[in-house]
Protein backbone atom coordinates (compact mmCIF):
# COMPACT_ATOMS: atom_id res chain seq x y z
CA UNK A 1 0.00 0.00 0.00
CA UNK A 2 1.40 3.42 -0.96
CA UNK A 3 1.83 6.07 1.79
CA UNK A 4 -1.21 8.03 0.55
CA UNK A 5 -3.16 4.78 0.63
CA UNK A 6 -2.10 4.08 4.21
CA UNK A 7 -3.17 7.54 5.27
CA UNK A 8 -6.55 7.17 3.58
CA UNK A 9 -6.95 3.67 5.04
CA UNK A 10 -6.13 4.84 8.58
CA UNK A 11 -7.97 8.16 8.42
CA UNK A 12 -11.04 8.02 10.62
CA UNK A 13 -10.25 4.56 12.03
CA UNK A 14 -9.22 3.61 15.52
CA UNK A 15 -9.27 -0.13 14.80
CA UNK A 16 -6.32 -1.19 16.92
CA UNK A 17 -5.52 -4.23 14.80
CA UNK A 18 -5.21 -2.08 11.69
CA UNK A 19 -3.13 0.51 13.52
CA UNK A 20 -0.94 -2.21 15.04
CA UNK A 21 -0.36 -3.77 11.63
CA UNK A 22 0.72 -0.42 10.19
CA UNK A 23 2.82 0.43 13.26
CA UNK A 24 4.74 -2.80 12.81
CA UNK A 25 5.25 -1.80 9.18
CA UNK A 26 6.79 1.51 10.26
CA UNK A 27 3.87 3.78 9.37
CA UNK A 28 4.30 7.33 10.66
CA UNK A 29 0.58 7.90 10.19
CA UNK A 30 -0.20 5.00 12.52
CA UNK A 31 2.26 6.40 15.08
CA UNK A 32 0.55 9.78 14.73
CA UNK A 33 -2.85 8.19 15.42
CA UNK A 34 -1.40 6.41 18.44
CA UNK A 35 -0.02 9.75 19.66
CA UNK A 36 -3.38 11.49 19.18
CA UNK A 37 -5.24 8.75 21.03
CA UNK A 38 -2.86 8.12 23.93
CA UNK A 39 -0.28 10.88 24.46
CA UNK A 40 -2.37 12.73 27.05
CA UNK A 41 -2.81 9.57 29.16
CA UNK A 42 0.89 8.69 28.87
CA UNK A 43 1.87 12.23 29.93
CA UNK A 44 -0.58 12.14 32.84
CA UNK A 45 0.77 8.84 34.14
CA UNK A 46 4.38 9.98 33.69
CA UNK A 47 3.65 13.22 35.54
CA UNK A 48 2.03 11.39 38.43
CA UNK A 49 4.98 9.05 38.74
CA UNK A 50 7.76 11.60 38.18
CA UNK A 51 6.15 14.61 39.91
CA UNK A 52 7.89 16.92 37.47
CA UNK A 53 6.38 18.26 34.25
CA UNK A 54 9.67 18.40 32.33
CA UNK A 55 10.58 14.84 33.30
CA UNK A 56 7.08 13.67 32.38
CA UNK A 57 7.40 15.30 28.97
CA UNK A 58 10.79 13.61 28.52
CA UNK A 59 9.20 10.26 29.39
CA UNK A 60 6.37 10.95 26.93
CA UNK A 61 8.89 11.57 24.15
CA UNK A 62 10.96 8.53 25.15
CA UNK A 63 7.89 6.29 25.08
CA UNK A 64 6.85 7.41 21.61
CA UNK A 65 10.42 7.31 20.30
CA UNK A 66 10.85 3.73 21.50
CA UNK A 67 7.32 2.65 20.50
CA UNK A 68 8.11 1.89 16.82
CA UNK A 69 10.91 -0.47 17.86
CA UNK A 70 9.11 -1.90 20.90
CA UNK A 71 5.94 -2.62 18.92
CA UNK A 72 7.80 -5.36 17.05
CA UNK A 73 7.69 -7.46 20.23
CA UNK A 74 4.07 -6.58 21.04
CA UNK A 75 1.79 -9.56 20.39
CA UNK A 76 -1.45 -7.59 20.51
CA UNK A 77 -2.87 -9.56 23.44
CA UNK A 78 -3.81 -6.34 25.22
CA UNK A 79 -4.99 -2.94 24.09
CA UNK A 80 -2.44 -0.53 22.65
CA UNK A 81 -3.17 1.87 25.51
CA UNK A 82 -2.34 -0.83 28.06
CA UNK A 83 0.89 -1.58 26.20
CA UNK A 84 1.80 2.13 26.22
CA UNK A 85 1.11 2.28 29.99
CA UNK A 86 3.58 -0.60 30.39
CA UNK A 87 6.22 1.28 28.38
CA UNK A 88 5.52 4.40 30.45
CA UNK A 89 5.75 2.62 33.81
CA UNK A 90 9.01 0.98 32.72
CA UNK A 91 10.50 4.28 31.54
CA UNK A 92 9.49 6.03 34.76
CA UNK A 93 10.82 3.28 37.02
CA UNK A 94 14.12 3.22 35.13
CA UNK A 95 14.47 6.96 35.54
CA UNK A 96 13.51 6.78 39.21
CA UNK A 97 16.05 4.06 39.86
CA UNK A 98 18.71 6.16 38.21
CA UNK A 99 17.78 9.14 40.35
CA UNK A 100 17.18 7.10 43.51
CA UNK A 101 14.03 9.07 44.19
CA UNK A 102 11.58 6.31 45.11
CA UNK A 103 10.73 7.72 48.55
CA UNK A 104 10.21 11.28 47.31
CA UNK A 105 7.73 10.37 44.56
CA UNK A 106 4.58 12.50 44.23
CA UNK A 107 4.87 14.54 47.43
CA UNK A 108 3.82 17.73 45.67
CA UNK A 109 0.68 16.37 44.04
CA UNK A 110 -0.63 13.61 46.28
CA UNK A 111 -3.74 15.73 46.92
CA UNK A 112 -5.16 14.76 43.56
CA UNK A 113 -4.32 11.10 44.12
CA UNK A 114 -6.10 11.25 47.46
CA UNK A 115 -9.25 12.58 45.81
CA UNK A 116 -9.10 10.40 42.71
CA UNK A 117 -7.64 7.11 43.88
CA UNK A 118 -8.56 6.67 47.51
CA UNK A 119 -11.76 8.66 47.20
CA UNK A 120 -13.26 5.55 45.63
CA UNK A 121 -11.79 3.11 48.11
CA UNK A 122 -12.12 2.22 51.78
CA UNK A 123 -11.14 5.66 52.99
CA UNK A 124 -13.75 7.77 51.22
CA UNK A 125 -16.11 7.97 54.21
CA UNK A 126 -13.37 8.49 56.77
CA UNK A 127 -12.49 11.94 58.06
CA UNK A 128 -8.71 12.14 57.85
CA UNK A 129 -6.41 15.12 57.72
CA UNK A 130 -5.34 15.47 54.04
CA UNK A 131 -1.77 16.25 55.11
CA UNK A 132 -1.63 13.05 57.12
CA UNK A 133 -3.11 11.13 54.20
CA UNK A 134 -0.36 12.52 51.96
CA UNK A 135 2.24 11.27 54.40
CA UNK A 136 0.67 7.83 54.46
CA UNK A 137 0.65 7.62 50.67
CA UNK A 138 4.23 8.87 50.53
CA UNK A 139 5.23 5.84 52.62
CA UNK A 140 4.08 3.50 49.85
CA UNK A 141 6.59 2.33 47.23
CA UNK A 142 6.31 4.13 43.87
CA UNK A 143 4.92 1.03 42.19
CA UNK A 144 2.11 0.69 44.73
CA UNK A 145 1.18 4.37 44.39
CA UNK A 146 1.09 4.15 40.60
CA UNK A 147 -0.93 0.92 40.79
CA UNK A 148 -3.52 2.58 43.07
CA UNK A 149 -3.76 5.55 40.74
CA UNK A 150 -4.17 3.46 37.59
CA UNK A 151 -6.78 1.25 39.24
CA UNK A 152 -8.91 3.91 40.86
CA UNK A 153 -8.29 7.20 39.07
CA UNK A 154 -7.88 5.78 35.57
CA UNK A 155 -10.43 2.99 36.14
CA UNK A 156 -8.17 0.29 34.73
CA UNK A 157 -9.25 -3.20 35.63
CA UNK A 158 -7.07 -5.79 37.31
CA UNK A 159 -6.47 -7.57 34.01
CA UNK A 160 -4.99 -4.39 32.50
CA UNK A 161 -2.83 -3.83 35.57
CA UNK A 162 -1.59 -7.42 35.35
CA UNK A 163 -0.52 -6.74 31.76
CA UNK A 164 1.12 -3.41 32.63
CA UNK A 165 3.05 -4.72 35.64
CA UNK A 166 3.66 -8.21 34.20
CA UNK A 167 2.19 -9.86 37.30
CA UNK A 168 -0.63 -12.34 37.87
CA UNK A 169 -4.03 -10.79 38.57
CA UNK A 170 -4.04 -12.27 42.08
CA UNK A 171 -0.77 -10.50 42.85
CA UNK A 172 -2.20 -7.19 41.62
CA UNK A 173 -5.29 -7.62 43.82
CA UNK A 174 -3.13 -8.47 46.82
CA UNK A 175 -0.84 -5.47 46.29
CA UNK A 176 -3.76 -3.08 45.91
CA UNK A 177 -5.35 -4.48 49.05
CA UNK A 178 -2.08 -4.26 51.00
CA UNK A 179 -1.50 -0.68 49.84
CA UNK A 180 -4.98 0.43 50.89
CA UNK A 181 -4.70 -1.48 54.17
CA UNK A 182 -1.30 0.09 54.88
CA UNK A 183 -2.56 3.63 54.29
CA UNK A 184 -5.73 3.04 56.30
CA UNK A 185 -3.75 1.65 59.26
CA UNK A 186 -1.21 4.45 59.00
CA UNK A 187 -4.00 7.01 59.23
CA UNK A 188 -5.85 5.28 62.06
CA UNK A 189 -2.64 4.97 64.11
CA UNK A 190 -1.85 8.66 63.64
CA UNK A 191 -5.46 9.65 64.34
CA UNK A 192 -5.46 7.66 67.60
CA UNK A 193 -2.21 9.30 68.73
CA UNK A 194 -3.46 12.81 68.01
PDB file of C-alpha atoms in Angstrom:
ATOM      1  CA  UNK A   1       0.000   0.000   0.000  1.00  0.00           C
ATOM      2  CA  UNK A   2       1.400   3.421  -0.958  1.00  0.00           C
ATOM      3  CA  UNK A   3       1.833   6.074   1.785  1.00  0.00           C
ATOM      4  CA  UNK A   4      -1.211   8.027   0.555  1.00  0.00           C
ATOM      5  CA  UNK A   5      -3.162   4.776   0.630  1.00  0.00           C
ATOM      6  CA  UNK A   6      -2.104   4.082   4.208  1.00  0.00           C
ATOM      7  CA  UNK A   7      -3.173   7.544   5.274  1.00  0.00           C
ATOM      8  CA  UNK A   8      -6.554   7.165   3.576  1.00  0.00           C
ATOM      9  CA  UNK A   9      -6.949   3.674   5.036  1.00  0.00           C
ATOM     10  CA  UNK A  10      -6.129   4.843   8.576  1.00  0.00           C
ATOM     11  CA  UNK A  11      -7.972   8.157   8.424  1.00  0.00           C
ATOM     12  CA  UNK A  12     -11.036   8.017  10.615  1.00  0.00           C
ATOM     13  CA  UNK A  13     -10.254   4.564  12.027  1.00  0.00           C
ATOM     14  CA  UNK A  14      -9.220   3.612  15.515  1.00  0.00           C
ATOM     15  CA  UNK A  15      -9.266  -0.130  14.799  1.00  0.00           C
ATOM     16  CA  UNK A  16      -6.322  -1.187  16.919  1.00  0.00           C
ATOM     17  CA  UNK A  17      -5.525  -4.235  14.801  1.00  0.00           C
ATOM     18  CA  UNK A  18      -5.208  -2.080  11.687  1.00  0.00           C
ATOM     19  CA  UNK A  19      -3.131   0.514  13.524  1.00  0.00           C
ATOM     20  CA  UNK A  20      -0.936  -2.206  15.040  1.00  0.00           C
ATOM     21  CA  UNK A  21      -0.358  -3.768  11.630  1.00  0.00           C
ATOM     22  CA  UNK A  22       0.717  -0.420  10.187  1.00  0.00           C
ATOM     23  CA  UNK A  23       2.824   0.431  13.258  1.00  0.00           C
ATOM     24  CA  UNK A  24       4.739  -2.797  12.811  1.00  0.00           C
ATOM     25  CA  UNK A  25       5.249  -1.800   9.184  1.00  0.00           C
ATOM     26  CA  UNK A  26       6.792   1.508  10.259  1.00  0.00           C
ATOM     27  CA  UNK A  27       3.872   3.782   9.367  1.00  0.00           C
ATOM     28  CA  UNK A  28       4.297   7.333  10.660  1.00  0.00           C
ATOM     29  CA  UNK A  29       0.579   7.900  10.187  1.00  0.00           C
ATOM     30  CA  UNK A  30      -0.197   4.999  12.522  1.00  0.00           C
ATOM     31  CA  UNK A  31       2.258   6.398  15.082  1.00  0.00           C
ATOM     32  CA  UNK A  32       0.554   9.780  14.731  1.00  0.00           C
ATOM     33  CA  UNK A  33      -2.853   8.190  15.416  1.00  0.00           C
ATOM     34  CA  UNK A  34      -1.401   6.414  18.444  1.00  0.00           C
ATOM     35  CA  UNK A  35      -0.022   9.752  19.661  1.00  0.00           C
ATOM     36  CA  UNK A  36      -3.376  11.486  19.176  1.00  0.00           C
ATOM     37  CA  UNK A  37      -5.239   8.753  21.026  1.00  0.00           C
ATOM     38  CA  UNK A  38      -2.861   8.117  23.932  1.00  0.00           C
ATOM     39  CA  UNK A  39      -0.277  10.880  24.460  1.00  0.00           C
ATOM     40  CA  UNK A  40      -2.369  12.734  27.054  1.00  0.00           C
ATOM     41  CA  UNK A  41      -2.806   9.571  29.157  1.00  0.00           C
ATOM     42  CA  UNK A  42       0.885   8.694  28.870  1.00  0.00           C
ATOM     43  CA  UNK A  43       1.869  12.226  29.928  1.00  0.00           C
ATOM     44  CA  UNK A  44      -0.584  12.141  32.843  1.00  0.00           C
ATOM     45  CA  UNK A  45       0.775   8.838  34.137  1.00  0.00           C
ATOM     46  CA  UNK A  46       4.383   9.982  33.690  1.00  0.00           C
ATOM     47  CA  UNK A  47       3.646  13.217  35.537  1.00  0.00           C
ATOM     48  CA  UNK A  48       2.034  11.386  38.430  1.00  0.00           C
ATOM     49  CA  UNK A  49       4.984   9.050  38.737  1.00  0.00           C
ATOM     50  CA  UNK A  50       7.761  11.598  38.181  1.00  0.00           C
ATOM     51  CA  UNK A  51       6.149  14.615  39.914  1.00  0.00           C
ATOM     52  CA  UNK A  52       7.895  16.916  37.467  1.00  0.00           C
ATOM     53  CA  UNK A  53       6.376  18.258  34.247  1.00  0.00           C
ATOM     54  CA  UNK A  54       9.666  18.400  32.330  1.00  0.00           C
ATOM     55  CA  UNK A  55      10.581  14.843  33.301  1.00  0.00           C
ATOM     56  CA  UNK A  56       7.083  13.675  32.384  1.00  0.00           C
ATOM     57  CA  UNK A  57       7.398  15.298  28.971  1.00  0.00           C
ATOM     58  CA  UNK A  58      10.793  13.606  28.515  1.00  0.00           C
ATOM     59  CA  UNK A  59       9.200  10.262  29.389  1.00  0.00           C
ATOM     60  CA  UNK A  60       6.374  10.949  26.928  1.00  0.00           C
ATOM     61  CA  UNK A  61       8.890  11.574  24.152  1.00  0.00           C
ATOM     62  CA  UNK A  62      10.958   8.534  25.149  1.00  0.00           C
ATOM     63  CA  UNK A  63       7.895   6.287  25.076  1.00  0.00           C
ATOM     64  CA  UNK A  64       6.852   7.410  21.611  1.00  0.00           C
ATOM     65  CA  UNK A  65      10.425   7.306  20.295  1.00  0.00           C
ATOM     66  CA  UNK A  66      10.850   3.727  21.499  1.00  0.00           C
ATOM     67  CA  UNK A  67       7.316   2.652  20.497  1.00  0.00           C
ATOM     68  CA  UNK A  68       8.113   1.888  16.815  1.00  0.00           C
ATOM     69  CA  UNK A  69      10.914  -0.473  17.860  1.00  0.00           C
ATOM     70  CA  UNK A  70       9.115  -1.899  20.904  1.00  0.00           C
ATOM     71  CA  UNK A  71       5.940  -2.620  18.916  1.00  0.00           C
ATOM     72  CA  UNK A  72       7.803  -5.357  17.051  1.00  0.00           C
ATOM     73  CA  UNK A  73       7.692  -7.457  20.232  1.00  0.00           C
ATOM     74  CA  UNK A  74       4.074  -6.579  21.037  1.00  0.00           C
ATOM     75  CA  UNK A  75       1.789  -9.556  20.389  1.00  0.00           C
ATOM     76  CA  UNK A  76      -1.453  -7.592  20.512  1.00  0.00           C
ATOM     77  CA  UNK A  77      -2.873  -9.560  23.436  1.00  0.00           C
ATOM     78  CA  UNK A  78      -3.812  -6.343  25.217  1.00  0.00           C
ATOM     79  CA  UNK A  79      -4.988  -2.937  24.090  1.00  0.00           C
ATOM     80  CA  UNK A  80      -2.443  -0.529  22.645  1.00  0.00           C
ATOM     81  CA  UNK A  81      -3.174   1.868  25.510  1.00  0.00           C
ATOM     82  CA  UNK A  82      -2.342  -0.828  28.055  1.00  0.00           C
ATOM     83  CA  UNK A  83       0.892  -1.585  26.203  1.00  0.00           C
ATOM     84  CA  UNK A  84       1.796   2.132  26.224  1.00  0.00           C
ATOM     85  CA  UNK A  85       1.110   2.275  29.989  1.00  0.00           C
ATOM     86  CA  UNK A  86       3.580  -0.598  30.393  1.00  0.00           C
ATOM     87  CA  UNK A  87       6.216   1.283  28.379  1.00  0.00           C
ATOM     88  CA  UNK A  88       5.522   4.399  30.450  1.00  0.00           C
ATOM     89  CA  UNK A  89       5.747   2.622  33.805  1.00  0.00           C
ATOM     90  CA  UNK A  90       9.015   0.979  32.720  1.00  0.00           C
ATOM     91  CA  UNK A  91      10.495   4.281  31.542  1.00  0.00           C
ATOM     92  CA  UNK A  92       9.487   6.027  34.764  1.00  0.00           C
ATOM     93  CA  UNK A  93      10.816   3.282  37.015  1.00  0.00           C
ATOM     94  CA  UNK A  94      14.116   3.219  35.126  1.00  0.00           C
ATOM     95  CA  UNK A  95      14.473   6.960  35.537  1.00  0.00           C
ATOM     96  CA  UNK A  96      13.511   6.784  39.207  1.00  0.00           C
ATOM     97  CA  UNK A  97      16.048   4.059  39.858  1.00  0.00           C
ATOM     98  CA  UNK A  98      18.715   6.157  38.210  1.00  0.00           C
ATOM     99  CA  UNK A  99      17.785   9.140  40.354  1.00  0.00           C
ATOM    100  CA  UNK A 100      17.181   7.104  43.512  1.00  0.00           C
ATOM    101  CA  UNK A 101      14.026   9.066  44.190  1.00  0.00           C
ATOM    102  CA  UNK A 102      11.576   6.312  45.112  1.00  0.00           C
ATOM    103  CA  UNK A 103      10.730   7.717  48.547  1.00  0.00           C
ATOM    104  CA  UNK A 104      10.207  11.284  47.309  1.00  0.00           C
ATOM    105  CA  UNK A 105       7.730  10.373  44.564  1.00  0.00           C
ATOM    106  CA  UNK A 106       4.577  12.498  44.233  1.00  0.00           C
ATOM    107  CA  UNK A 107       4.871  14.540  47.431  1.00  0.00           C
ATOM    108  CA  UNK A 108       3.822  17.734  45.666  1.00  0.00           C
ATOM    109  CA  UNK A 109       0.685  16.367  44.044  1.00  0.00           C
ATOM    110  CA  UNK A 110      -0.634  13.611  46.281  1.00  0.00           C
ATOM    111  CA  UNK A 111      -3.736  15.727  46.922  1.00  0.00           C
ATOM    112  CA  UNK A 112      -5.161  14.761  43.559  1.00  0.00           C
ATOM    113  CA  UNK A 113      -4.323  11.103  44.118  1.00  0.00           C
ATOM    114  CA  UNK A 114      -6.103  11.253  47.460  1.00  0.00           C
ATOM    115  CA  UNK A 115      -9.246  12.581  45.813  1.00  0.00           C
ATOM    116  CA  UNK A 116      -9.098  10.400  42.715  1.00  0.00           C
ATOM    117  CA  UNK A 117      -7.637   7.107  43.879  1.00  0.00           C
ATOM    118  CA  UNK A 118      -8.556   6.668  47.511  1.00  0.00           C
ATOM    119  CA  UNK A 119     -11.764   8.664  47.205  1.00  0.00           C
ATOM    120  CA  UNK A 120     -13.264   5.545  45.625  1.00  0.00           C
ATOM    121  CA  UNK A 121     -11.791   3.110  48.112  1.00  0.00           C
ATOM    122  CA  UNK A 122     -12.122   2.218  51.777  1.00  0.00           C
ATOM    123  CA  UNK A 123     -11.138   5.664  52.990  1.00  0.00           C
ATOM    124  CA  UNK A 124     -13.754   7.773  51.222  1.00  0.00           C
ATOM    125  CA  UNK A 125     -16.106   7.972  54.208  1.00  0.00           C
ATOM    126  CA  UNK A 126     -13.366   8.491  56.765  1.00  0.00           C
ATOM    127  CA  UNK A 127     -12.491  11.940  58.059  1.00  0.00           C
ATOM    128  CA  UNK A 128      -8.709  12.141  57.845  1.00  0.00           C
ATOM    129  CA  UNK A 129      -6.405  15.119  57.715  1.00  0.00           C
ATOM    130  CA  UNK A 130      -5.335  15.473  54.042  1.00  0.00           C
ATOM    131  CA  UNK A 131      -1.770  16.253  55.106  1.00  0.00           C
ATOM    132  CA  UNK A 132      -1.634  13.046  57.121  1.00  0.00           C
ATOM    133  CA  UNK A 133      -3.113  11.132  54.195  1.00  0.00           C
ATOM    134  CA  UNK A 134      -0.363  12.524  51.956  1.00  0.00           C
ATOM    135  CA  UNK A 135       2.243  11.273  54.400  1.00  0.00           C
ATOM    136  CA  UNK A 136       0.668   7.826  54.457  1.00  0.00           C
ATOM    137  CA  UNK A 137       0.648   7.623  50.668  1.00  0.00           C
ATOM    138  CA  UNK A 138       4.229   8.869  50.534  1.00  0.00           C
ATOM    139  CA  UNK A 139       5.228   5.844  52.621  1.00  0.00           C
ATOM    140  CA  UNK A 140       4.080   3.499  49.846  1.00  0.00           C
ATOM    141  CA  UNK A 141       6.588   2.331  47.232  1.00  0.00           C
ATOM    142  CA  UNK A 142       6.314   4.127  43.870  1.00  0.00           C
ATOM    143  CA  UNK A 143       4.919   1.026  42.186  1.00  0.00           C
ATOM    144  CA  UNK A 144       2.108   0.694  44.734  1.00  0.00           C
ATOM    145  CA  UNK A 145       1.177   4.372  44.388  1.00  0.00           C
ATOM    146  CA  UNK A 146       1.089   4.155  40.601  1.00  0.00           C
ATOM    147  CA  UNK A 147      -0.929   0.922  40.787  1.00  0.00           C
ATOM    148  CA  UNK A 148      -3.518   2.580  43.066  1.00  0.00           C
ATOM    149  CA  UNK A 149      -3.756   5.553  40.742  1.00  0.00           C
ATOM    150  CA  UNK A 150      -4.165   3.460  37.587  1.00  0.00           C
ATOM    151  CA  UNK A 151      -6.782   1.251  39.245  1.00  0.00           C
ATOM    152  CA  UNK A 152      -8.909   3.911  40.863  1.00  0.00           C
ATOM    153  CA  UNK A 153      -8.291   7.197  39.069  1.00  0.00           C
ATOM    154  CA  UNK A 154      -7.876   5.777  35.566  1.00  0.00           C
ATOM    155  CA  UNK A 155     -10.435   2.986  36.142  1.00  0.00           C
ATOM    156  CA  UNK A 156      -8.174   0.288  34.731  1.00  0.00           C
ATOM    157  CA  UNK A 157      -9.250  -3.202  35.625  1.00  0.00           C
ATOM    158  CA  UNK A 158      -7.070  -5.793  37.313  1.00  0.00           C
ATOM    159  CA  UNK A 159      -6.473  -7.574  34.007  1.00  0.00           C
ATOM    160  CA  UNK A 160      -4.990  -4.392  32.500  1.00  0.00           C
ATOM    161  CA  UNK A 161      -2.828  -3.833  35.574  1.00  0.00           C
ATOM    162  CA  UNK A 162      -1.589  -7.418  35.349  1.00  0.00           C
ATOM    163  CA  UNK A 163      -0.518  -6.740  31.764  1.00  0.00           C
ATOM    164  CA  UNK A 164       1.117  -3.414  32.631  1.00  0.00           C
ATOM    165  CA  UNK A 165       3.047  -4.716  35.642  1.00  0.00           C
ATOM    166  CA  UNK A 166       3.660  -8.206  34.198  1.00  0.00           C
ATOM    167  CA  UNK A 167       2.195  -9.857  37.300  1.00  0.00           C
ATOM    168  CA  UNK A 168      -0.628 -12.340  37.874  1.00  0.00           C
ATOM    169  CA  UNK A 169      -4.033 -10.792  38.567  1.00  0.00           C
ATOM    170  CA  UNK A 170      -4.039 -12.268  42.078  1.00  0.00           C
ATOM    171  CA  UNK A 171      -0.766 -10.499  42.846  1.00  0.00           C
ATOM    172  CA  UNK A 172      -2.201  -7.192  41.624  1.00  0.00           C
ATOM    173  CA  UNK A 173      -5.293  -7.616  43.823  1.00  0.00           C
ATOM    174  CA  UNK A 174      -3.132  -8.467  46.817  1.00  0.00           C
ATOM    175  CA  UNK A 175      -0.838  -5.472  46.287  1.00  0.00           C
ATOM    176  CA  UNK A 176      -3.761  -3.079  45.914  1.00  0.00           C
ATOM    177  CA  UNK A 177      -5.353  -4.482  49.047  1.00  0.00           C
ATOM    178  CA  UNK A 178      -2.085  -4.257  51.003  1.00  0.00           C
ATOM    179  CA  UNK A 179      -1.499  -0.679  49.837  1.00  0.00           C
ATOM    180  CA  UNK A 180      -4.981   0.434  50.892  1.00  0.00           C
ATOM    181  CA  UNK A 181      -4.698  -1.478  54.167  1.00  0.00           C
ATOM    182  CA  UNK A 182      -1.302   0.095  54.885  1.00  0.00           C
ATOM    183  CA  UNK A 183      -2.563   3.630  54.292  1.00  0.00           C
ATOM    184  CA  UNK A 184      -5.732   3.043  56.301  1.00  0.00           C
ATOM    185  CA  UNK A 185      -3.752   1.648  59.261  1.00  0.00           C
ATOM    186  CA  UNK A 186      -1.205   4.451  59.004  1.00  0.00           C
ATOM    187  CA  UNK A 187      -3.998   7.009  59.225  1.00  0.00           C
ATOM    188  CA  UNK A 188      -5.846   5.279  62.057  1.00  0.00           C
ATOM    189  CA  UNK A 189      -2.643   4.974  64.108  1.00  0.00           C
ATOM    190  CA  UNK A 190      -1.849   8.661  63.637  1.00  0.00           C
ATOM    191  CA  UNK A 191      -5.462   9.654  64.344  1.00  0.00           C
ATOM    192  CA  UNK A 192      -5.464   7.660  67.604  1.00  0.00           C
ATOM    193  CA  UNK A 193      -2.208   9.298  68.726  1.00  0.00           C
ATOM    194  CA  UNK A 194      -3.456  12.807  68.014  1.00  0.00           C
TER     195      UNK A 194
END
